[in-house]
Amino acid sequence: MTHAKMDTLALLRDKIRRIEGFEQTAAGRLSTGIPAIDACLHGGLTRGGLHEFFGAGSDRSLAARPTRFIASILARTDGPVIWASEEHLDLSAAGIRRSGLNLGRLICVTAIKGGLTALCEDVVRERGVCALVADYRTPLSLTESRRLHLAAEKSGVTGFLIFRSAALAAAPPASASVTRWRIAGTPSPLSDDTASYSPVASSERWAVDLLRHRSGSLGTWLINPADHVQTHSLPMASALVDRAVAEAPRAVQATDRAGALRA
Amino acid sequence: MALAQARALLPELVADDADLMGDREALQVLALWCQWASPLTAMDPPDGVWIDITGCAHLFGGEDGLMLRLHGQMERSGYTARLALADTAGAAHAVARHARNPVAIIPPGRHSEALASLPVVALRLPDETISRLLRVGIETIGQVAKAPRAPLVRRFGQVLTDRLDQAWGLLPESLSPLSARQVVLAERHLVEPISTAEAITVVIEHLVGEICASLEARAEGARALALRCERVDGHVQEIMAGTSAPVRDPVHLTRLLRERVEDIEPGFGIERMALEVTQVEALRESVCRDMMEAGTNAAPMTALIDRLCNRVGVDRVFRLTERAVQFPEMAQDLIPVSVPMPAGVPALASGHDAPRPVRLLAPPEPVRMRDVYPDGAPKTFAWRRHTYLVRGVDGPERVWCDWWAGPVEDRARDYWIVEDTQGERFWLYTAHNGEGPASDSAAWFLHGLF
């Protein structure tokens, strides 16, 4: 009896999932490159959906950290990426290259004032595109974001919306996006192995906040976005999962190796 | 006259080889140009153009008006022209070359009198026939016409009487009119004026279908299109669309135009729509096949790039590239999408291996440095009315100016990556002349965030 009930529940869940229109397969997802985050996202960010990004602290209006995060996610995909903005694009070519995204895949478009959303919708309808990244200064209305989401869902193009405004970061409006992220800096451990007159900062550390996740759980992760020219990835940081030091992965790796040696 | 003889008479004579092909091409251009007077124009090599003005003269104020205008136009474009208007092509040919007046109009039915006094050369005969005619003393066309026919044919061949009959209009002569390369045009006159976007789209689809069929027949693709919508009140609106490569895919072209439908002001309704291909380019079959394949990536991208260019303008769609410049704000360049991406990273690119932020503040914003560490690293600074306490630094990275580009005021910059107590990372620099920043009065700027 209980078993039958569980079956019914699973069936209903499956139906709801299908109504919501999400592909639950790993193929339909973009890996973030950080296993802990991917696990929470069931394999990665949904392809053919909208993902919103906000900066934090002093970065709210520049949104450099979200830009780097998105570039590192896109570095693991292939296909053309359209970068749409309404004002003069302030991307730095060297910075984008260092985050792993091949500049040859990037096509930048500056929209006419007030025409950014229409342009985004047009891009998102194009099946050959891998992803759209849009720099927004103003909020999207719920209708606009729903239209954009539906178009993305139909074509399978992933939309990354970067909101670059302090007011928006403080109070994000309602939207139809699948996920919403806030990426903040967090103090890194200082390295004291070199003699110096000033404290030396080591590799930087980010606090990645998943603020919204349709049909999924939320979380906060501390990651080390390392430099990644050759590897084209954000290597698995000493991932401090949910602000607790995770020693487990290293331990697992060690036993694996031991097993292999024994065999 | 032999060239040697001519040179003897006039030593400064300039002689050039005849360019027969060039002359012929120029004559063809001239014949096509004459089509403003009549749709039927033909070449009369080596030096003539026939214009069949049947039914056209009244458009220019009668035959006199037409001749006057034609003569004026020719003179203005630098030609010395002799014009003749006659009932038959042969007569016109003869009168134009051998009559006394440079502009002659032979009234209908009077060409026999006009021709009678002209030399036999005017009859377009082979040189041999002419010399034999002259040998027997026949010098004018009138003499030929009066002579008995049978012996003439026996002696000089059929060609003489044929030419004579053609000039007289007894034997038909067919000209081979030239036709200019036809424009690719499709139009629809609408029974009922339309004003809705859906109806306009339907008409556009029909027009594009027609255009693509004729482009297919000509093995060409469209590079530029013009859609003209004529409103009931006579107002004509034109919508232009361009493509980055020759296209004759109906879906692609329809989409390009459909995007612009909202720009059309229908007013009280549109009663005529015409689609013209204003620029065509040869399109090889293989290219078309690539477009039909669903799997290839390039074709949809060209379609998208075309649509983006039409939507925002060609100068707003570009690629981001790196330049071999040291100062970071100049180290990138925006190049048009049509230009292929340079391969690899320039060897002298700014910060080939050093960390660079993904976004730069343009221009760099000045910060007030409140305090520095003993080694010159920032300790406390103020930016946008906030004071930041630095808890860790990385640097400095000294970036030199491009010495080859000429002198600049501050030749070097020291870049520091500094982390404040919140964990925010800033990219600060101080400019100096290369000997290191001044200890107390150095100006600091924020160039980006990490």
XYZ file of C-alpha atoms in Angstrom:
713
model
C 0.000 0.000 0.000
C 2.757 2.431 1.030
C 4.736 1.340 -1.973
C 1.823 2.089 -4.314
C 1.418 5.494 -2.701
C 5.085 6.258 -3.210
C 4.762 5.223 -6.835
C 1.819 7.558 -7.307
C 3.742 10.369 -5.689
C 6.755 9.789 -7.926
C 4.479 9.706 -10.930
C 2.867 12.987 -9.921
C 6.259 14.602 -9.304
C 7.387 13.452 -12.705
C 4.253 14.906 -14.274
C 4.750 18.245 -12.515
C 8.321 18.318 -13.652
C 7.208 17.708 -17.187
C 4.551 20.423 -16.922
C 7.233 22.788 -15.710
C 9.116 21.904 -18.814
C 12.513 21.029 -17.440
C 14.712 18.432 -18.971
C 16.205 16.536 -16.104
C 18.985 14.942 -18.084
C 22.590 15.966 -17.593
C 22.925 16.627 -21.331
C 20.508 19.528 -21.067
C 22.655 21.234 -18.452
C 25.665 23.493 -18.286
C 28.134 22.457 -15.660
C 29.431 25.231 -13.432
C 32.638 23.311 -12.880
C 32.123 23.171 -9.145
C 30.855 19.718 -8.154
C 29.012 20.887 -5.043
C 27.029 23.472 -7.022
C 26.392 21.047 -9.871
C 25.042 18.507 -7.400
C 22.556 21.041 -6.077
C 21.519 21.923 -9.643
C 21.061 18.246 -10.648
C 24.066 18.450 -12.954
C 24.313 22.109 -13.847
C 22.423 25.156 -15.028
C 19.403 24.349 -17.189
C 20.026 24.788 -20.878
C 17.213 26.704 -22.496
C 16.322 28.812 -19.482
C 17.027 32.154 -17.946
C 19.600 32.635 -15.226
C 19.892 35.931 -13.409
C 23.065 37.225 -11.825
C 23.616 40.017 -9.384
C 26.784 41.523 -8.027
C 27.291 42.298 -4.378
C 28.999 44.955 -2.318
C 31.039 47.438 -4.350
C 30.624 45.227 -7.399
C 26.857 45.743 -7.665
C 26.960 48.245 -10.501
C 29.963 46.798 -12.323
C 29.075 43.113 -11.857
C 32.590 41.909 -12.620
C 32.356 38.744 -10.534
C 29.109 37.497 -12.142
C 30.648 38.230 -15.539
C 33.663 36.121 -14.713
C 31.500 33.340 -13.318
C 29.399 33.253 -16.494
C 32.461 33.381 -18.719
C 33.928 30.412 -16.887
C 30.669 28.454 -17.291
C 30.547 29.282 -20.997
C 34.174 28.234 -21.333
C 33.042 24.609 -20.991
C 30.494 24.858 -23.798
C 30.895 25.414 -27.472
C 29.018 27.416 -30.056
C 28.605 31.144 -30.516
C 27.875 33.391 -27.562
C 26.053 36.679 -28.101
C 26.847 39.405 -25.597
C 24.158 42.075 -25.690
C 24.278 45.385 -23.886
C 22.592 48.719 -24.134
C 25.595 50.934 -23.606
C 29.216 50.776 -24.679
C 30.559 47.360 -23.797
C 33.190 47.541 -21.063
C 34.479 43.973 -21.338
C 38.218 43.524 -21.232
C 39.453 41.110 -23.867
C 42.368 39.920 -21.762
C 40.098 39.324 -18.771
C 37.604 37.301 -20.801
C 40.393 35.245 -22.324
C 41.820 34.530 -18.880
C 38.450 33.348 -17.616
C 38.608 30.680 -20.317
C 36.071 31.917 -22.848
C 37.434 31.911 -26.396
C 37.027 35.409 -27.837
C 36.386 33.916 -31.278
C 33.042 32.604 -30.056
C 31.920 35.975 -28.795
C 29.745 38.332 -30.827
C 28.961 41.627 -29.127
C 25.862 43.632 -29.915
C 25.009 47.080 -28.623
C 21.251 47.488 -28.623
C 19.452 50.688 -29.455
C 18.196 52.490 -26.362
C 15.143 50.648 -25.093
C 15.525 47.810 -27.586
C 17.593 45.413 -25.513
C 14.775 43.061 -24.532
C 13.458 42.752 -28.087
C 16.994 42.080 -29.278
C 17.501 39.440 -26.588
C 14.276 37.728 -27.586
C 15.406 37.654 -31.191
C 18.765 36.148 -30.268
C 17.242 33.614 -27.931
C 14.957 32.321 -30.697
C 17.978 31.387 -32.821
C 18.743 27.710 -32.352
C 22.356 27.856 -33.504
C 23.376 30.096 -30.604
C 24.918 28.555 -27.516
C 24.070 31.306 -25.063
C 22.997 34.884 -24.719
C 24.527 37.148 -22.100
C 22.756 40.449 -21.533
C 23.842 43.387 -19.405
C 20.793 45.040 -17.891
C 20.713 48.286 -15.966
C 16.940 48.346 -15.617
C 14.660 45.590 -14.324
C 12.767 43.272 -16.647
C 9.029 43.116 -16.129
C 7.558 39.731 -15.308
C 5.894 39.549 -18.726
C 9.132 40.336 -20.528
C 11.086 37.796 -18.562
C 8.404 35.159 -19.142
C 8.443 35.808 -22.897
C 12.208 35.540 -22.898
C 12.071 32.353 -20.868
C 9.505 30.733 -23.167
C 11.594 31.622 -26.213
C 14.703 30.188 -24.550
C 12.885 27.015 -23.571
C 11.690 26.471 -27.129
C 15.072 26.966 -28.770
C 17.367 25.586 -26.075
C 19.443 28.768 -25.922
C 20.586 29.621 -22.411
C 20.050 33.176 -21.312
C 22.344 34.795 -18.759
C 21.058 38.117 -17.517
C 23.462 40.286 -15.555
C 21.727 43.010 -13.587
C 24.143 45.847 -13.045
C 22.435 48.196 -10.664
C 22.776 48.666 -6.954
C 19.024 49.155 -6.505
C 18.200 45.949 -8.388
C 20.748 43.917 -6.452
C 19.183 45.105 -3.224
C 15.626 44.163 -4.217
C 15.458 41.842 -7.241
C 12.045 41.968 -8.935
C 9.881 38.928 -9.674
C 10.897 37.041 -12.776
C 10.422 33.810 -14.679
C 14.081 32.795 -14.457
C 15.161 29.314 -13.426
C 17.919 30.427 -11.112
C 19.078 33.642 -9.552
C 22.594 34.115 -8.239
C 24.449 36.641 -6.198
C 28.202 36.458 -6.257
C 30.054 38.266 -3.514
C 33.649 38.429 -2.442
C 34.714 36.996 0.850
C 38.006 37.373 2.734
C 40.687 35.028 1.515
C 43.294 33.453 3.745
C 46.426 35.574 3.867
C 49.624 33.852 2.984
C 52.427 34.532 5.414
C 55.180 32.455 3.879
C 56.853 35.421 2.169
C 58.503 38.247 4.011
C 56.824 41.478 3.061
C 56.023 44.869 4.477
C 52.394 44.402 3.546
C 50.024 41.449 4.044
C 49.994 39.301 0.933
C 46.646 38.111 -0.365
C 46.454 34.593 -1.704
C 43.980 33.222 -4.232
C 40.676 34.990 -4.007
C 37.500 33.503 -2.631
C 33.905 34.069 -3.603
C 30.651 33.503 -1.807
C 28.209 32.199 -4.398
C 24.591 32.536 -3.302
C 21.842 30.653 -5.083
C 18.907 32.921 -4.225
C 16.269 31.257 -6.320
C 16.028 27.846 -7.912
C 12.813 26.655 -9.476
C 11.981 23.152 -8.282
C 15.242 22.844 -6.413
C 17.063 23.683 -3.243
C 19.069 26.788 -2.498
C 22.558 27.091 -1.112
C 25.640 29.160 -0.459
C 29.098 28.048 -1.446
C 32.555 29.443 -0.947
C 34.696 28.844 -3.986
C 38.153 29.766 -5.188
C 37.911 31.091 -8.733
C 41.423 30.255 -9.840
C 43.094 31.410 -13.019
C 42.434 29.075 -15.808
C 43.965 30.038 -19.107
C 45.111 26.639 -20.182
C 42.573 24.419 -18.491
C 39.549 26.454 -19.535
C 37.795 25.786 -16.304
C 37.266 26.863 -12.779
C 39.067 24.022 -11.044
C 37.330 22.527 -8.067
C 38.213 24.897 -5.295
C 38.975 23.798 -1.799
C 35.220 23.894 -1.834
C 33.978 25.060 1.480
C 30.534 23.606 1.098
C 27.954 25.591 2.998
C 30.681 27.418 4.864
C 32.089 24.208 6.345
C 35.493 22.974 5.257
C 34.987 19.910 3.109
C 37.843 17.489 3.545
C 35.875 14.529 2.203
C 36.722 14.712 -1.536
C 40.437 14.562 -0.885
C 39.997 11.556 1.397
C 37.923 9.714 -1.195
C 40.535 10.358 -3.842
C 43.270 8.919 -1.650
C 41.423 5.663 -1.000
C 40.653 5.322 -4.687
C 44.289 5.517 -5.543
C 45.141 3.017 -2.837
C 42.539 0.624 -4.250
C 43.983 0.904 -7.696
C 47.450 0.112 -6.433
C 46.231 -2.956 -4.614
C 44.503 -4.283 -7.721
C 45.776 57.415 -96.235
C 48.758 55.485 -94.972
C 50.133 56.289 -91.533
C 53.508 57.214 -93.016
C 51.871 59.720 -95.305
C 49.826 61.170 -92.496
C 52.977 61.525 -90.387
C 54.729 63.289 -93.217
C 51.903 65.811 -93.368
C 51.615 66.271 -89.621
C 54.762 65.255 -87.709
C 53.161 65.657 -84.255
C 50.428 63.140 -85.074
C 49.628 60.731 -82.248
C 48.754 57.228 -83.414
C 47.156 54.529 -81.274
C 46.287 50.953 -82.089
C 42.578 50.439 -82.611
C 40.924 48.751 -79.655
C 38.126 46.921 -81.433
C 36.870 45.059 -78.382
C 36.912 48.200 -76.290
C 35.016 50.095 -78.961
C 32.415 47.369 -79.129
C 31.930 47.360 -75.370
C 31.610 51.135 -75.317
C 29.091 50.917 -78.125
C 27.068 48.401 -76.145
C 27.064 50.682 -73.128
C 25.933 53.544 -75.339
C 23.167 51.428 -76.868
C 21.933 50.489 -73.406
C 22.120 54.097 -72.298
C 19.878 55.024 -75.246
C 17.124 52.931 -73.742
C 15.753 56.003 -72.017
C 14.422 56.962 -75.448
C 12.968 53.598 -76.367
C 13.083 50.086 -74.958
C 14.357 48.732 -78.290
C 17.920 49.706 -79.057
C 20.423 47.736 -81.072
C 24.083 48.056 -81.937
C 25.133 48.907 -85.494
C 28.832 48.087 -85.346
C 31.315 49.570 -85.631
C 29.988 53.037 -84.919
C 26.206 53.178 -84.852
C 23.235 52.633 -82.606
C 19.738 51.905 -83.863
C 16.836 53.091 -81.774
C 13.383 51.854 -82.698
C 11.282 54.805 -81.558
C 7.971 53.398 -82.784
C 5.360 54.742 -80.380
C 7.879 56.601 -78.202
C 8.319 59.976 -79.893
C 5.244 61.558 -78.356
C 6.768 61.110 -74.910
C 9.443 63.636 -75.831
C 7.259 66.132 -77.641
C 7.264 64.534 -81.063
C 10.112 63.469 -83.325
C 11.741 66.907 -83.324
C 11.768 67.011 -79.555
C 13.217 63.547 -79.329
C 16.003 64.258 -81.818
C 16.845 67.541 -80.165
C 17.037 65.955 -76.769
C 19.033 62.977 -77.988
C 21.512 65.259 -79.736
C 21.836 67.478 -76.683
C 22.397 64.522 -74.380
C 25.011 62.997 -76.654
C 26.863 66.252 -76.941
C 26.824 66.748 -73.207
C 28.300 63.316 -72.664
C 31.136 64.135 -75.052
C 30.103 62.392 -78.251
C 29.935 63.979 -81.680
C 26.778 62.396 -82.962
C 25.044 62.351 -86.332
C 21.405 61.493 -86.058
C 18.897 60.428 -88.643
C 15.281 59.429 -88.334
C 13.798 57.418 -91.174
C 11.215 54.787 -91.992
C 13.730 51.958 -92.275
C 16.897 51.041 -90.473
C 18.843 50.976 -93.767
C 17.714 54.468 -94.716
C 18.518 55.861 -91.301
C 21.962 54.249 -91.442
C 22.673 55.824 -94.823
C 21.324 59.285 -94.017
C 23.064 59.489 -90.629
C 26.463 58.834 -92.204
C 26.229 60.595 -95.526
C 23.640 63.371 -95.363
C 24.813 66.971 -95.114
C 22.995 67.814 -91.859
C 24.152 66.235 -88.602
C 20.501 65.849 -87.525
C 18.116 64.726 -90.263
C 14.503 63.722 -90.079
C 13.174 62.023 -93.193
C 9.388 62.415 -93.294
C 7.373 59.204 -93.742
C 7.438 57.852 -97.300
C 10.085 60.360 -98.505
C 13.191 58.276 -97.980
C 13.590 57.386 -101.681
C 14.301 61.039 -102.484
C 16.637 61.419 -99.543
C 18.587 58.314 -100.482
C 18.797 58.962 -104.219
C 21.668 61.432 -103.992
C 23.708 59.466 -101.413
C 26.784 57.443 -102.471
C 26.518 53.663 -102.802
C 28.845 53.276 -99.786
C 25.826 54.142 -97.669
C 24.163 50.833 -98.582
C 26.232 48.678 -96.205
C 27.768 46.662 -99.014
C 30.991 44.644 -99.063
C 34.007 46.674 -100.212
C 34.418 44.523 -103.316
C 30.875 45.202 -104.533
C 31.340 48.933 -104.018
C 34.566 49.074 -106.010
C 32.928 47.122 -108.870
C 29.929 49.482 -108.814
C 32.237 52.479 -108.991
C 34.166 50.860 -111.850
C 30.985 50.681 -113.978
C 30.150 54.285 -113.087
C 27.349 53.754 -110.584
C 28.065 56.256 -107.823
C 24.762 57.074 -106.122
C 21.948 55.015 -104.705
C 19.593 56.687 -107.133
C 21.550 55.223 -110.038
C 21.353 51.749 -108.534
C 17.604 52.112 -108.038
C 17.073 53.186 -111.636
C 19.194 50.402 -113.168
C 17.423 47.237 -114.385
C 17.260 44.606 -111.647
C 18.069 41.349 -113.390
C 21.498 42.352 -114.751
C 22.338 43.989 -111.385
C 21.701 40.751 -109.514
C 23.616 38.736 -112.093
C 26.581 41.062 -111.921
C 26.786 42.163 -108.289
C 24.922 39.407 -106.468
C 21.768 39.276 -104.418
C 23.280 41.381 -101.609
C 23.006 44.636 -103.570
C 19.290 44.389 -104.281
C 18.608 43.070 -100.778
C 20.296 46.065 -99.210
C 18.455 48.361 -101.560
C 15.092 46.756 -100.711
C 15.885 46.943 -97.004
C 16.631 50.652 -97.302
C 13.424 51.116 -99.287
C 11.425 49.107 -96.793
C 10.444 46.406 -99.297
C 12.372 43.727 -97.453
C 12.036 43.401 -93.685
C 15.175 43.796 -91.641
C 15.327 42.440 -88.124
C 17.413 44.229 -85.548
C 18.644 42.421 -82.473
C 17.714 44.712 -79.627
C 19.870 44.674 -76.525
C 18.369 44.150 -73.165
C 19.848 45.452 -69.966
C 20.275 43.033 -67.100
C 16.769 42.883 -65.724
C 16.267 43.877 -62.127
C 14.783 41.268 -59.833
C 11.472 42.706 -58.872
C 8.187 41.342 -57.644
C 5.108 43.373 -56.941
C 1.545 42.988 -55.825
C -1.299 45.354 -56.524
C -3.808 44.774 -53.798
C -7.511 44.797 -54.518
C -8.293 45.922 -51.004
C -5.816 48.161 -49.175
C -4.210 46.327 -46.269
C -3.111 47.736 -42.973
C -2.551 44.869 -40.522
C 0.861 43.440 -39.795
C -0.381 39.915 -40.592
C -1.608 40.899 -44.042
C 1.627 42.727 -44.802
C 3.593 39.673 -43.705
C 1.554 37.450 -46.019
C 2.273 39.744 -48.970
C 5.965 39.806 -48.043
C 6.038 36.006 -48.040
C 4.530 35.916 -51.519
C 6.955 38.522 -52.828
C 9.955 36.785 -51.297
C 8.861 33.477 -52.835
C 8.741 35.069 -56.277
C 12.071 36.840 -55.807
C 13.783 33.663 -54.649
C 12.484 31.760 -57.681
C 13.911 34.323 -60.081
C 17.179 34.481 -58.143
C 17.390 30.715 -58.392
C 16.926 30.907 -62.156
C 19.762 33.410 -62.393
C 22.004 31.509 -59.948
C 22.311 34.609 -57.822
C 21.641 35.633 -54.276
C 20.422 38.902 -52.800
C 22.775 41.202 -50.931
C 20.390 44.122 -50.521
C 16.621 44.358 -50.698
C 14.231 47.251 -50.903
C 10.577 46.841 -50.046
C 8.362 49.656 -51.285
C 4.896 50.105 -49.858
C 2.581 52.501 -51.644
C -0.199 53.870 -49.521
C -3.652 54.858 -50.679
C -2.699 58.498 -50.257
C 0.253 58.062 -52.615
C 2.893 58.093 -49.919
C 5.680 55.579 -50.607
C 7.640 53.990 -47.799
C 10.797 52.104 -48.401
C 12.375 49.530 -46.158
C 15.908 48.432 -46.854
C 17.510 45.239 -45.670
C 20.980 43.942 -46.291
C 22.669 40.590 -45.927
C 26.285 39.775 -45.181
C 26.426 37.062 -47.832
C 24.330 36.413 -50.966
C 21.080 34.753 -49.894
C 18.137 33.252 -51.700
C 16.668 31.305 -48.824
C 13.015 32.396 -48.570
C 12.880 31.772 -44.813
C 15.927 33.934 -44.163
C 14.745 36.788 -46.388
C 11.193 36.691 -45.062
C 12.498 36.871 -41.540
C 14.706 39.855 -42.364
C 11.766 41.782 -43.759
C 9.210 40.635 -41.219
C 11.305 42.162 -38.477
C 10.833 45.532 -40.062
C 7.087 45.298 -40.572
C 6.510 47.353 -37.453
C 8.343 50.254 -39.102
C 5.712 50.465 -41.850
C 3.072 53.120 -41.254
C 0.025 51.694 -43.039
C -2.057 54.893 -42.710
C -5.350 54.308 -44.506
C -3.992 51.174 -46.122
C -1.320 49.948 -48.501
C -2.442 49.243 -52.035
C 0.785 48.235 -53.722
C 3.868 46.480 -52.469
C 6.990 45.898 -54.495
C 10.110 44.017 -53.486
C 13.253 44.715 -55.431
C 16.661 43.140 -55.084
C 18.896 46.178 -55.288
C 22.134 44.255 -55.132
C 22.733 40.747 -56.385
C 25.780 38.542 -56.182
C 26.522 35.197 -57.726
C 25.614 32.379 -55.373
C 27.183 29.014 -55.954
C 25.018 25.970 -55.582
C 27.227 24.418 -52.935
C 26.643 27.350 -50.629
C 22.916 26.855 -50.897
C 23.244 23.213 -50.015
C 25.109 24.100 -46.864
C 22.257 26.346 -45.872
C 19.720 23.627 -46.331
C 21.560 21.291 -44.019
C 20.203 21.589 -40.541
C 23.370 20.436 -38.816
C 25.767 23.100 -40.023
C 26.298 25.946 -37.656
C 27.466 28.725 -39.932
C 24.267 29.347 -41.883
C 21.957 30.170 -38.958
C 24.657 32.412 -37.580
C 24.898 34.423 -40.796
C 21.124 34.720 -40.705
C 21.240 35.922 -37.105
C 24.103 38.334 -37.736
C 22.203 39.773 -40.704
C 19.136 40.281 -38.577
C 21.144 41.883 -35.783
C 22.900 44.187 -38.241
C 19.567 45.224 -39.707
C 18.111 45.770 -36.278
C 20.812 47.852 -34.613
C 23.107 48.851 -37.470
C 26.287 47.274 -38.771
C 28.497 49.392 -36.518
C 26.892 47.990 -33.384
C 27.616 44.318 -34.017
C 31.244 43.447 -33.479
C 33.812 41.069 -32.132
C 36.154 41.661 -29.242
C 39.853 41.195 -29.973
C 43.101 41.781 -28.171
C 45.643 44.280 -29.356
C 49.354 44.415 -28.820
C 49.130 47.382 -26.493
C 50.348 47.520 -22.928
C 47.912 49.811 -21.140
C 44.808 47.730 -20.389
C 42.189 50.281 -21.488
C 43.630 50.206 -25.011
C 44.401 46.510 -25.123
C 41.112 45.532 -26.764
C 39.579 46.408 -30.020
C 36.116 46.050 -31.473
C 36.191 44.793 -35.043
C 33.229 44.341 -37.395
C 31.758 40.834 -37.487
C 32.521 40.522 -41.167
C 36.242 40.659 -40.430
C 37.611 37.256 -39.494
C 38.967 36.842 -36.027
C 42.764 37.055 -35.814
C 44.145 33.774 -34.603
C 45.889 33.560 -31.270
C 46.841 36.171 -28.749
C 49.137 39.014 -29.849
C 52.611 38.362 -28.530
C 52.791 41.802 -26.941
C 49.300 41.686 -25.482
C 48.891 43.457 -22.200
C 49.290 41.116 -19.280
C 49.767 37.975 -21.287
C 49.862 35.939 -18.131
C 49.069 38.476 -15.449
C 45.581 38.629 -13.944
C 43.144 41.024 -15.620
C 39.622 41.927 -14.558
C 36.828 41.015 -17.011
C 35.365 44.498 -16.902
C 37.198 47.780 -16.844
C 36.052 51.110 -15.517
C 36.219 53.573 -18.374
C 37.743 55.987 -17.633
C 39.599 54.768 -14.520
C 38.068 56.378 -11.461
C 40.299 58.385 -9.132
C 40.535 57.101 -5.582
C 41.849 58.949 -2.575
C 44.707 57.055 -0.975
C 44.550 57.664 2.737
C 47.378 55.446 3.847
C 49.997 53.176 2.322
C 52.134 50.329 3.654
C 55.883 50.953 3.958
C 56.487 49.203 0.611
C 54.026 51.488 -1.189
C 51.076 49.119 -1.198
C 47.641 50.684 -0.569
C 46.425 50.439 3.017
C 43.339 52.624 3.226
C 41.604 54.261 0.314
C 38.329 55.998 -0.448
C 36.246 55.398 -3.577
C 32.745 56.675 -4.232
C 32.339 58.009 -0.696
C 33.317 54.713 0.921
C 36.491 54.012 2.762
C 38.033 50.604 2.269
C 40.548 49.016 4.584
C 42.996 46.783 2.768
C 43.720 43.456 4.402
C 45.852 41.875 1.712
C 47.635 42.962 -1.455
C 49.069 41.317 -4.522
C 51.516 43.243 -6.636
C 52.738 45.490 -7.877
C 52.682 44.705 -11.589
C 54.512 47.370 -13.509
C 52.974 48.099 -16.914
C 55.006 50.229 -19.291
C 53.594 52.396 -22.017
C 54.158 51.580 -25.678
C 57.450 53.429 -26.150
C 57.168 52.955 -29.918
C 53.935 54.922 -30.052
C 55.550 58.155 -28.955
C 56.118 59.955 -25.684
C 53.435 59.958 -22.992
C 53.371 61.864 -19.765
C 53.289 58.911 -17.389
C 55.345 56.138 -18.801
C 54.591 53.432 -16.281
C 51.841 52.267 -13.998
C 52.057 50.123 -10.896
C 48.997 47.914 -10.627
C 47.992 46.412 -7.297
C 45.314 43.862 -6.601
C 44.033 44.747 -3.158
C 41.520 42.912 -1.022
C 39.487 44.818 1.514
C 38.063 43.537 4.759
C 34.879 42.365 3.004
C 36.846 40.246 0.555
C 36.253 42.584 -2.386
C 39.152 42.760 -4.804
C 40.107 46.036 -6.477
C 42.538 46.733 -9.259
C 44.294 49.969 -8.344
C 47.110 51.719 -10.065
C 49.321 54.683 -9.660
C 50.983 56.297 -12.647
C 54.555 57.546 -12.607
C 57.431 58.388 -14.916
C 59.168 55.038 -14.541
C 61.255 55.744 -11.468
C 58.577 54.596 -9.061
C 55.618 56.515 -7.662
C 56.201 59.624 -5.593
C 56.001 58.620 -1.969
C 53.261 60.965 -0.789
C 51.646 62.807 -3.669
C 50.991 59.913 -6.088
C 47.578 59.878 -7.774
C 45.720 56.575 -7.550
C 43.029 55.194 -9.808
C 40.650 52.278 -9.707
C 40.649 50.475 -13.040
C 38.414 47.500 -12.352
C 37.182 44.926 -9.912
C 37.961 41.248 -9.752
